[in-house]
mmCIF file of C-alpha atoms and ligand atoms in Angstrom:
data_model
loop_
_atom_site.group_PDB
_atom_site.id
_atom_site.type_symbol
_atom_site.label_atom_id
_atom_site.label_comp_id
_atom_site.label_asym_id
_atom_site.label_seq_id
_atom_site.Cartn_x
_atom_site.Cartn_y
_atom_site.Cartn_z
ATOM 1 C CA MET A 1 -131.871 -49.412 26.580
ATOM 2 C CA ASN A 2 -129.119 -52.136 28.261
ATOM 3 C CA LYS A 3 -126.267 -53.304 25.327
ATOM 4 C CA THR A 4 -126.668 -57.029 26.023
ATOM 5 C CA ASP A 5 -130.290 -55.946 23.629
ATOM 6 C CA LEU A 6 -129.294 -54.750 20.969
ATOM 7 C CA ASN A 7 -128.662 -56.223 17.890
ATOM 8 C CA HIS A 8 -125.317 -56.142 15.698
ATOM 9 C CA ILE A 9 -123.988 -55.582 11.908
ATOM 10 C CA GLY A 10 -121.108 -57.179 11.015
ATOM 11 C CA ALA A 11 -119.179 -54.154 10.230
ATOM 12 C CA ARG A 12 -115.645 -52.342 9.682
ATOM 13 C CA PRO A 13 -113.965 -51.258 11.791
ATOM 14 C CA PHE A 14 -116.110 -53.664 14.980
ATOM 15 C CA ALA A 15 -119.975 -55.079 14.470
ATOM 16 C CA PHE A 16 -122.453 -52.100 14.326
ATOM 17 C CA PRO A 17 -124.924 -52.661 17.473
ATOM 18 C CA TYR A 18 -128.561 -51.135 16.529
ATOM 19 C CA SER A 19 -132.033 -51.855 17.655
ATOM 20 C CA LYS A 20 -135.200 -52.202 15.199
ATOM 21 C CA ASP A 21 -136.802 -49.893 17.524
ATOM 22 C CA SER A 22 -134.162 -47.611 16.768
ATOM 23 C CA ILE A 23 -132.918 -47.390 13.417
ATOM 24 C CA GLY A 24 -133.916 -45.773 10.312
ATOM 25 C CA LEU A 25 -132.275 -45.200 6.979
ATOM 26 C CA VAL A 26 -131.247 -41.856 5.629
ATOM 27 C CA VAL A 27 -130.772 -41.937 1.648
ATOM 28 C CA ILE A 28 -128.925 -38.160 0.363
ATOM 29 C CA ASP A 29 -129.357 -36.164 -2.362
ATOM 30 C CA MET A 30 -130.396 -39.162 -5.169
ATOM 31 C CA GLN A 31 -132.006 -36.814 -7.329
ATOM 32 C CA ARG A 32 -131.678 -36.062 -11.208
ATOM 33 C CA ASP A 33 -129.590 -33.068 -10.462
ATOM 34 C CA PHE A 34 -126.720 -35.301 -9.670
ATOM 35 C CA LEU A 35 -127.376 -38.071 -11.284
ATOM 36 C CA GLU A 36 -128.686 -37.322 -15.119
ATOM 37 C CA ASP A 37 -126.964 -35.135 -18.076
ATOM 38 C CA GLY A 38 -128.014 -32.208 -17.568
ATOM 39 C CA GLY A 39 -127.683 -31.254 -13.966
ATOM 40 C CA PHE A 40 -125.906 -29.570 -11.269
ATOM 41 C CA GLY A 41 -123.296 -32.737 -10.842
ATOM 42 C CA ALA A 42 -123.125 -32.280 -15.084
ATOM 43 C CA SER A 43 -122.624 -28.816 -14.740
ATOM 44 C CA LEU A 44 -119.389 -29.391 -12.566
ATOM 45 C CA GLY A 45 -117.835 -30.853 -15.294
ATOM 46 C CA ASN A 46 -118.423 -34.795 -13.783
ATOM 47 C CA ASP A 47 -119.041 -37.963 -15.291
ATOM 48 C CA VAL A 48 -122.532 -38.732 -13.856
ATOM 49 C CA SER A 49 -123.150 -42.033 -14.829
ATOM 50 C CA ARG A 50 -120.916 -43.383 -12.107
ATOM 51 C CA LEU A 51 -123.301 -42.189 -9.599
ATOM 52 C CA ARG A 52 -126.150 -43.949 -11.892
ATOM 53 C CA ALA A 53 -124.570 -47.358 -11.241
ATOM 54 C CA ILE A 54 -126.160 -47.334 -7.392
ATOM 55 C CA VAL A 55 -129.492 -47.124 -8.200
ATOM 56 C CA PRO A 56 -130.031 -50.813 -8.315
ATOM 57 C CA THR A 57 -128.168 -51.073 -4.897
ATOM 58 C CA VAL A 58 -129.913 -47.905 -3.269
ATOM 59 C CA ALA A 59 -133.216 -49.653 -4.344
ATOM 60 C CA ARG A 60 -132.599 -52.593 -2.774
ATOM 61 C CA LEU A 61 -131.345 -51.413 0.805
ATOM 62 C CA ILE A 62 -134.604 -49.058 0.581
ATOM 63 C CA ALA A 63 -137.287 -52.059 -0.182
ATOM 64 C CA GLY A 64 -135.549 -53.821 2.006
ATOM 65 C CA PHE A 65 -136.255 -51.206 4.891
ATOM 66 C CA ARG A 66 -139.799 -50.919 3.970
ATOM 67 C CA ALA A 67 -139.688 -54.391 4.253
ATOM 68 C CA ALA A 68 -138.790 -54.546 8.071
ATOM 69 C CA GLY A 69 -141.127 -51.576 8.724
ATOM 70 C CA LEU A 70 -138.250 -49.054 9.639
ATOM 71 C CA PRO A 71 -138.127 -45.561 8.275
ATOM 72 C CA VAL A 72 -136.843 -44.579 5.241
ATOM 73 C CA ILE A 73 -135.538 -40.600 5.329
ATOM 74 C CA HIS A 74 -134.667 -39.169 1.920
ATOM 75 C CA THR A 75 -132.723 -35.562 1.396
ATOM 76 C CA ARG A 76 -132.387 -33.301 -1.460
ATOM 77 C CA GLU A 77 -129.949 -31.164 -1.943
ATOM 78 C CA CYS A 78 -131.970 -27.648 -3.195
ATOM 79 C CA HIS A 79 -132.245 -24.059 -2.419
ATOM 80 C CA LYS A 80 -135.315 -21.548 -2.269
ATOM 81 C CA PRO A 81 -136.473 -19.730 -5.821
ATOM 82 C CA ASP A 82 -135.396 -16.471 -4.028
ATOM 83 C CA LEU A 83 -131.945 -18.187 -3.703
ATOM 84 C CA SER A 84 -132.029 -16.299 -0.044
ATOM 85 C CA ASP A 85 -130.498 -19.621 1.429
ATOM 86 C CA LEU A 86 -127.455 -19.503 -1.246
ATOM 87 C CA PRO A 87 -124.333 -17.871 -0.013
ATOM 88 C CA PRO A 88 -121.822 -16.124 -2.612
ATOM 89 C CA ALA A 89 -119.564 -18.629 -0.844
ATOM 90 C CA LYS A 90 -121.393 -21.782 -3.159
ATOM 91 C CA ARG A 91 -122.987 -20.073 -5.819
ATOM 92 C CA ASP A 92 -119.844 -18.350 -6.883
ATOM 93 C CA ARG A 93 -117.634 -21.522 -6.566
ATOM 94 C CA GLY A 94 -115.199 -22.801 -9.146
ATOM 95 C CA ASN A 95 -116.480 -22.410 -13.126
ATOM 96 C CA PRO A 96 -119.158 -24.412 -13.599
ATOM 97 C CA SER A 97 -121.297 -24.159 -17.195
ATOM 98 C CA LEU A 98 -124.147 -23.582 -15.229
ATOM 99 C CA ARG A 99 -124.617 -21.818 -12.050
ATOM 100 C CA ILE A 100 -127.144 -22.467 -9.112
ATOM 101 C CA GLY A 101 -129.777 -21.224 -9.701
ATOM 102 C CA GLU A 102 -129.478 -21.025 -13.288
ATOM 103 C CA GLU A 103 -131.600 -22.603 -15.850
ATOM 104 C CA GLY A 104 -130.446 -25.621 -17.319
ATOM 105 C CA PRO A 105 -132.305 -28.386 -19.668
ATOM 106 C CA MET A 106 -134.015 -29.931 -16.027
ATOM 107 C CA GLY A 107 -135.374 -26.393 -15.020
ATOM 108 C CA ARG A 108 -133.172 -23.868 -12.418
ATOM 109 C CA LEU A 109 -130.423 -26.021 -11.485
ATOM 110 C CA LEU A 110 -130.739 -26.951 -7.338
ATOM 111 C CA VAL A 111 -134.146 -25.066 -7.287
ATOM 112 C CA ALA A 112 -136.830 -26.716 -5.173
ATOM 113 C CA GLY A 113 -139.743 -27.432 -7.000
ATOM 114 C CA GLU A 114 -137.797 -27.893 -10.655
ATOM 115 C CA PRO A 115 -137.489 -31.506 -12.194
ATOM 116 C CA GLY A 116 -133.910 -31.668 -11.050
ATOM 117 C CA THR A 117 -134.407 -32.067 -7.723
ATOM 118 C CA GLU A 118 -136.530 -34.802 -8.340
ATOM 119 C CA ILE A 119 -135.441 -37.934 -6.926
ATOM 120 C CA VAL A 120 -134.687 -40.463 -9.419
ATOM 121 C CA PRO A 121 -138.094 -42.735 -9.783
ATOM 122 C CA ASP A 122 -136.778 -45.854 -9.131
ATOM 123 C CA LEU A 123 -136.285 -44.322 -5.560
ATOM 124 C CA ALA A 124 -139.272 -42.422 -4.695
ATOM 125 C CA PRO A 125 -140.451 -41.537 -1.696
ATOM 126 C CA ILE A 126 -143.406 -42.841 -0.658
ATOM 127 C CA ALA A 127 -146.674 -41.747 1.131
ATOM 128 C CA GLY A 128 -145.322 -41.379 5.119
ATOM 129 C CA GLU A 129 -141.616 -41.083 4.265
ATOM 130 C CA LEU A 130 -139.807 -37.784 5.526
ATOM 131 C CA VAL A 131 -138.665 -36.375 2.346
ATOM 132 C CA ILE A 132 -136.163 -33.486 3.501
ATOM 133 C CA ASP A 133 -134.506 -30.004 1.251
ATOM 134 C CA LYS A 134 -131.205 -28.905 2.222
ATOM 135 C CA PRO A 135 -129.423 -25.698 1.350
ATOM 136 C CA GLY A 136 -126.061 -27.208 2.404
ATOM 137 C CA LYS A 137 -124.111 -30.643 2.408
ATOM 138 C CA GLY A 138 -124.886 -31.746 5.204
ATOM 139 C CA ALA A 139 -128.598 -32.965 6.511
ATOM 140 C CA PHE A 140 -128.879 -31.314 9.515
ATOM 141 C CA TYR A 141 -128.269 -27.650 8.911
ATOM 142 C CA HIS A 142 -130.936 -25.531 8.252
ATOM 143 C CA THR A 143 -133.562 -28.414 8.359
ATOM 144 C CA ASP A 144 -135.804 -30.559 10.843
ATOM 145 C CA LEU A 145 -133.936 -33.722 10.922
ATOM 146 C CA GLY A 146 -132.615 -33.249 14.217
ATOM 147 C CA GLN A 147 -136.196 -32.383 15.487
ATOM 148 C CA PHE A 148 -137.793 -36.084 13.697
ATOM 149 C CA LEU A 149 -134.995 -37.910 14.223
ATOM 150 C CA SER A 150 -135.201 -37.003 18.044
ATOM 151 C CA ASP A 151 -139.240 -37.322 17.851
ATOM 152 C CA LYS A 152 -139.463 -40.779 16.121
ATOM 153 C CA GLY A 153 -136.412 -42.052 19.024
ATOM 154 C CA LEU A 154 -134.010 -42.907 16.438
ATOM 155 C CA LYS A 155 -130.586 -43.733 17.290
ATOM 156 C CA GLN A 156 -128.758 -45.219 14.733
ATOM 157 C CA LEU A 157 -128.476 -43.828 11.192
ATOM 158 C CA VAL A 158 -128.149 -46.215 8.374
ATOM 159 C CA PHE A 159 -126.563 -43.786 4.956
ATOM 160 C CA ALA A 160 -126.719 -43.708 1.326
ATOM 161 C CA GLY A 161 -126.810 -41.885 -1.517
ATOM 162 C CA VAL A 162 -124.222 -38.997 -3.162
ATOM 163 C CA THR A 163 -122.139 -38.105 -3.274
ATOM 164 C CA THR A 164 -119.389 -40.004 -0.274
ATOM 165 C CA GLU A 165 -117.679 -37.645 0.406
ATOM 166 C CA VAL A 166 -119.242 -34.370 0.040
ATOM 167 C CA CYS A 167 -122.819 -34.547 1.364
ATOM 168 C CA VAL A 168 -123.108 -38.498 2.601
ATOM 169 C CA GLN A 169 -119.777 -37.383 4.685
ATOM 170 C CA THR A 170 -120.737 -34.286 5.300
ATOM 171 C CA THR A 171 -124.288 -35.617 7.558
ATOM 172 C CA MET A 172 -122.292 -38.449 8.756
ATOM 173 C CA ARG A 173 -120.425 -36.226 10.856
ATOM 174 C CA GLU A 174 -123.396 -33.807 11.570
ATOM 175 C CA ALA A 175 -125.153 -37.039 12.460
ATOM 176 C CA ASN A 176 -122.367 -38.461 14.948
ATOM 177 C CA ASP A 177 -121.705 -34.792 16.490
ATOM 178 C CA ARG A 178 -124.946 -35.244 17.722
ATOM 179 C CA GLY A 179 -125.144 -38.948 19.002
ATOM 180 C CA PHE A 180 -125.694 -40.753 16.589
ATOM 181 C CA ASP A 181 -124.344 -44.579 15.372
ATOM 182 C CA CYS A 182 -123.733 -44.393 11.345
ATOM 183 C CA LEU A 183 -123.541 -46.854 9.258
ATOM 184 C CA LEU A 184 -122.422 -46.499 5.781
ATOM 185 C CA ALA A 185 -123.429 -49.009 2.725
ATOM 186 C CA THR A 186 -120.645 -48.966 1.324
ATOM 187 C CA ASP A 187 -121.946 -50.565 -2.126
ATOM 188 C CA ALA A 188 -125.206 -47.861 -1.669
ATOM 189 C CA THR A 189 -123.075 -44.766 -2.262
ATOM 190 C CA GLU A 190 -120.850 -43.267 -4.863
ATOM 191 C CA SER A 191 -118.476 -40.527 -5.997
ATOM 192 C CA TYR A 192 -117.236 -38.633 -9.244
ATOM 193 C CA PHE A 193 -114.121 -40.001 -7.948
ATOM 194 C CA GLN A 194 -113.381 -43.271 -6.797
ATOM 195 C CA HIS A 195 -110.098 -42.386 -4.835
ATOM 196 C CA PHE A 196 -112.197 -39.563 -2.933
ATOM 197 C CA LYS A 197 -114.538 -42.192 -2.296
ATOM 198 C CA ASP A 198 -112.476 -45.042 -1.103
ATOM 199 C CA ALA A 199 -110.423 -42.077 1.033
ATOM 200 C CA ALA A 200 -113.913 -41.162 2.975
ATOM 201 C CA ILE A 201 -114.882 -44.692 3.722
ATOM 202 C CA ASP A 202 -111.310 -45.160 4.912
ATOM 203 C CA MET A 203 -111.423 -41.534 7.284
ATOM 204 C CA ILE A 204 -115.142 -42.637 8.358
ATOM 205 C CA ILE A 205 -114.002 -45.947 9.863
ATOM 206 C CA ALA A 206 -110.330 -45.060 11.055
ATOM 207 C CA GLN A 207 -109.249 -44.574 14.748
ATOM 208 C CA GLY A 208 -112.014 -47.224 15.969
ATOM 209 C CA GLY A 209 -114.636 -45.910 14.142
ATOM 210 C CA ILE A 210 -113.967 -41.722 14.356
ATOM 211 C CA VAL A 211 -116.964 -41.130 12.636
ATOM 212 C CA GLY A 212 -118.603 -44.533 12.134
ATOM 213 C CA TRP A 213 -119.139 -47.649 10.547
ATOM 214 C CA ALA A 214 -119.328 -49.149 6.960
ATOM 215 C CA CYS A 215 -120.500 -52.423 4.764
ATOM 216 C CA GLU A 216 -122.143 -53.771 2.243
ATOM 217 C CA THR A 217 -126.299 -53.612 1.141
ATOM 218 C CA ASP A 218 -126.593 -57.041 1.639
ATOM 219 C CA THR A 219 -124.846 -57.570 5.005
ATOM 220 C CA ILE A 220 -127.498 -55.049 6.718
ATOM 221 C CA LEU A 221 -130.378 -56.661 4.439
ATOM 222 C CA GLU A 222 -129.680 -60.319 5.634
ATOM 223 C CA ALA A 223 -129.395 -58.546 9.847
ATOM 224 C CA ILE A 224 -132.415 -56.419 9.776
ATOM 225 C CA HIS A 225 -134.166 -59.430 8.624
ATOM 226 C CA GLU A 226 -133.106 -62.027 10.650
HETATM 227 N N1 TIU B 1 -120.460 -32.366 -6.481
HETATM 228 C C1 TIU B 1 -120.156 -33.139 -5.344
HETATM 229 O O1 TIU B 1 -119.746 -34.264 -5.342
HETATM 230 N N2 TIU B 1 -122.198 -33.404 -3.950
HETATM 231 C C2 TIU B 1 -122.665 -32.675 -4.070
HETATM 232 O O2 TIU B 1 -122.143 -30.791 -4.559
HETATM 233 N N3 TIU B 1 -123.648 -32.580 -3.589
HETATM 234 C C3 TIU B 1 -124.025 -33.746 -3.237
HETATM 235 O O3 TIU B 1 -122.379 -34.583 -2.897
HETATM 236 N N4 TIU B 1 -125.310 -34.185 -2.671
#
């Protein structure tokens, strides 16, 4: 495609170029285990209410992509029930009240098929939307995401979800290394730590967009509905 054929979304550090034929939304890990009491995020001692606050904004972003006929992809961080994809380096980290695979109020923490791995109802996937279960922080590691994006001809990815500096940033870096242009919706992502969110956004857009771009949800929605 000729560069002059591209549309643009106002963003930092400069306008984000995209085509409606090749842009999609990736919503990272908006699952009960990170957003609700009794889940994995809470087991690490985090205030999960910070993350719940973005649900309405993420819902608007998803609705906007659906209304524009653009693809929406969801991810969930979770492991196989036999935990064969959970390395000790992840399982034994820190001193949580419950470890991954242990039984909590929403079932076994971060285990596929348990209630805690469900995406919160307000953001539930609809028929036809890809849901990627991923064992790592990055959504490309040990998943079919790369193949799916290539099959669909997607080249620009808008990112939302949690947490900004862990799974969202890791996935954006993986995507950038694979040749995707990445735009972060800054009010549709959140961290348990405000300063980590701010620093992650700064890192992503620094050095001329070393990892990608950033802007607010409304700016994205206005652009894709023009
Ligand atoms: N702990 C934390 O901030 N995040 C994670 O463990 N996973 C995701 O970010 N999804």
